[in-house]
């Protein structure tokens, strides 16, 4: 069995705690590797050497730092197939989807190559007689990222690329369920010229996370994962005086207006509801057709599309629609929620419970499910299912549909399908959700915008990537300097207005 490592000071380092997590092959259910779970001492040692390495890196000019990322882009493109294969092997998503995972991370690396421009400060010439004022953005020092299993390439890149571009050292604690790609990215960063110690990949579980939260050297923490853990990390990290941003779970609604193109809406729902087996924080898990006729038409369009889905391991060809869930535990949880939906009175229109794949009976595959007549009191509506289960909640009017999305405790993404610009505009302006799609089911903003949800989907002031990332990973220092001409003045004992 393969024993995975940490990545410390530019090399693979075996785990020293004696504790390991199983990394499964989700298609077969077999354990294919074990990931070391770091102790507090291992985490603290990684931080101490990162702090040493950061001093020189922080003083390196931004253009040189950006050049390392420029080379990383080339190397990731070179190794795209290898990265995607490793990602699919541990996560279970299809190869095109795994490439999308890498690609969306890569785009943030590309954005961060603009660091010299993004880090330019502000300057006021002659703020007063002989006085200039300038603000600069300085790195924080050592910062950390704690990332989820569902985007093992993209989210680590969203975090380490801006952090490193800003001159910080970065401690990455990836998901223990699929840690191989983060380790491969660390190897590529070394090949790209990143000095040792600046990216430390410390594998682990709660013990390593708690060590990050309590480590006094770590200045900032970026987290992505489920909402209960996001709340925990935000609370403990902030009370320890750190800058913290946490992105949590989701329950994304797609409103379908009676004037929408129903084929387009159904295609969008199938892709956004079942793609990656529903294991996306931007997946659509609730369809909200407005009016009974729209609801009936949508079901009619959805059912044949769902029944045609090809569910198979990523090795079964380019036409696979989705693969297995990440663990047996995740499968059990999703099927348990399906049972609760049936018990609580939702109508199971497509039943995927009996799905089985010859030769892969022990894999974590779950067939697609479609529920109709779901109501907001049901557990399948309240909980993030994170599986191939789409719920339809019928709304009597546009206002009712809007209220549903607004009353939901999550606020990551939402979409509206309509041909009416006025409705789309009203929805985009009023809904209390962070990312909105208009006839776009998964509105993930591109690298130069920012990504973040509202309500219980996001904690902290700044979003991920885009200009916000450069604010999150730096602090501002403002210098007021005076080079007086003529006679020196005496001391001043009150705040002086500039005149
Ligand atoms: P998770 O919360 O179980 O794990 C995320 C990270 O937290 C992992 O690194 C894990 O090791 C660590 N962790 C887990 N339990 C912990 C504990 N008790 N104490 C301290 N640390 C702990 O999430 P996951 O299952 O890996 O990922 C799926 C979740 O992530 C979903 O809820 C999904 O919506 C969310 N997600 C959100 C976004 C977003 O941007 N909002 C993006 C991707 C995923």
PDB file of N, CA, C and O in Angstrom, residues 40 106 212:
ATOM      1  N   UNK A  40       0.696  17.973  16.398  1.00  0.00           N
ATOM      2  CA  UNK A  40       0.901  19.412  16.632  1.00  0.00           C
ATOM      3  C   UNK A  40       2.400  19.757  16.469  1.00  0.00           C
ATOM      4  O   UNK A  40       2.750  20.778  15.871  1.00  0.00           O
ATOM      5  N   UNK A 106      -5.687  26.919 -12.046  1.00  0.00           N
ATOM      6  CA  UNK A 106      -4.638  27.493 -12.888  1.00  0.00           C
ATOM      7  C   UNK A 106      -4.962  28.941 -13.270  1.00  0.00           C
ATOM      8  O   UNK A 106      -4.081  29.804 -13.313  1.00  0.00           O
ATOM      9  N   UNK A 212      -2.970  24.570  13.753  1.00  0.00           N
ATOM     10  CA  UNK A 212      -2.923  25.788  12.912  1.00  0.00           C
ATOM     11  C   UNK A 212      -3.635  26.931  13.642  1.00  0.00           C
ATOM     12  O   UNK A 212      -3.134  28.058  13.720  1.00  0.00           O
TER      13      UNK A 212
END
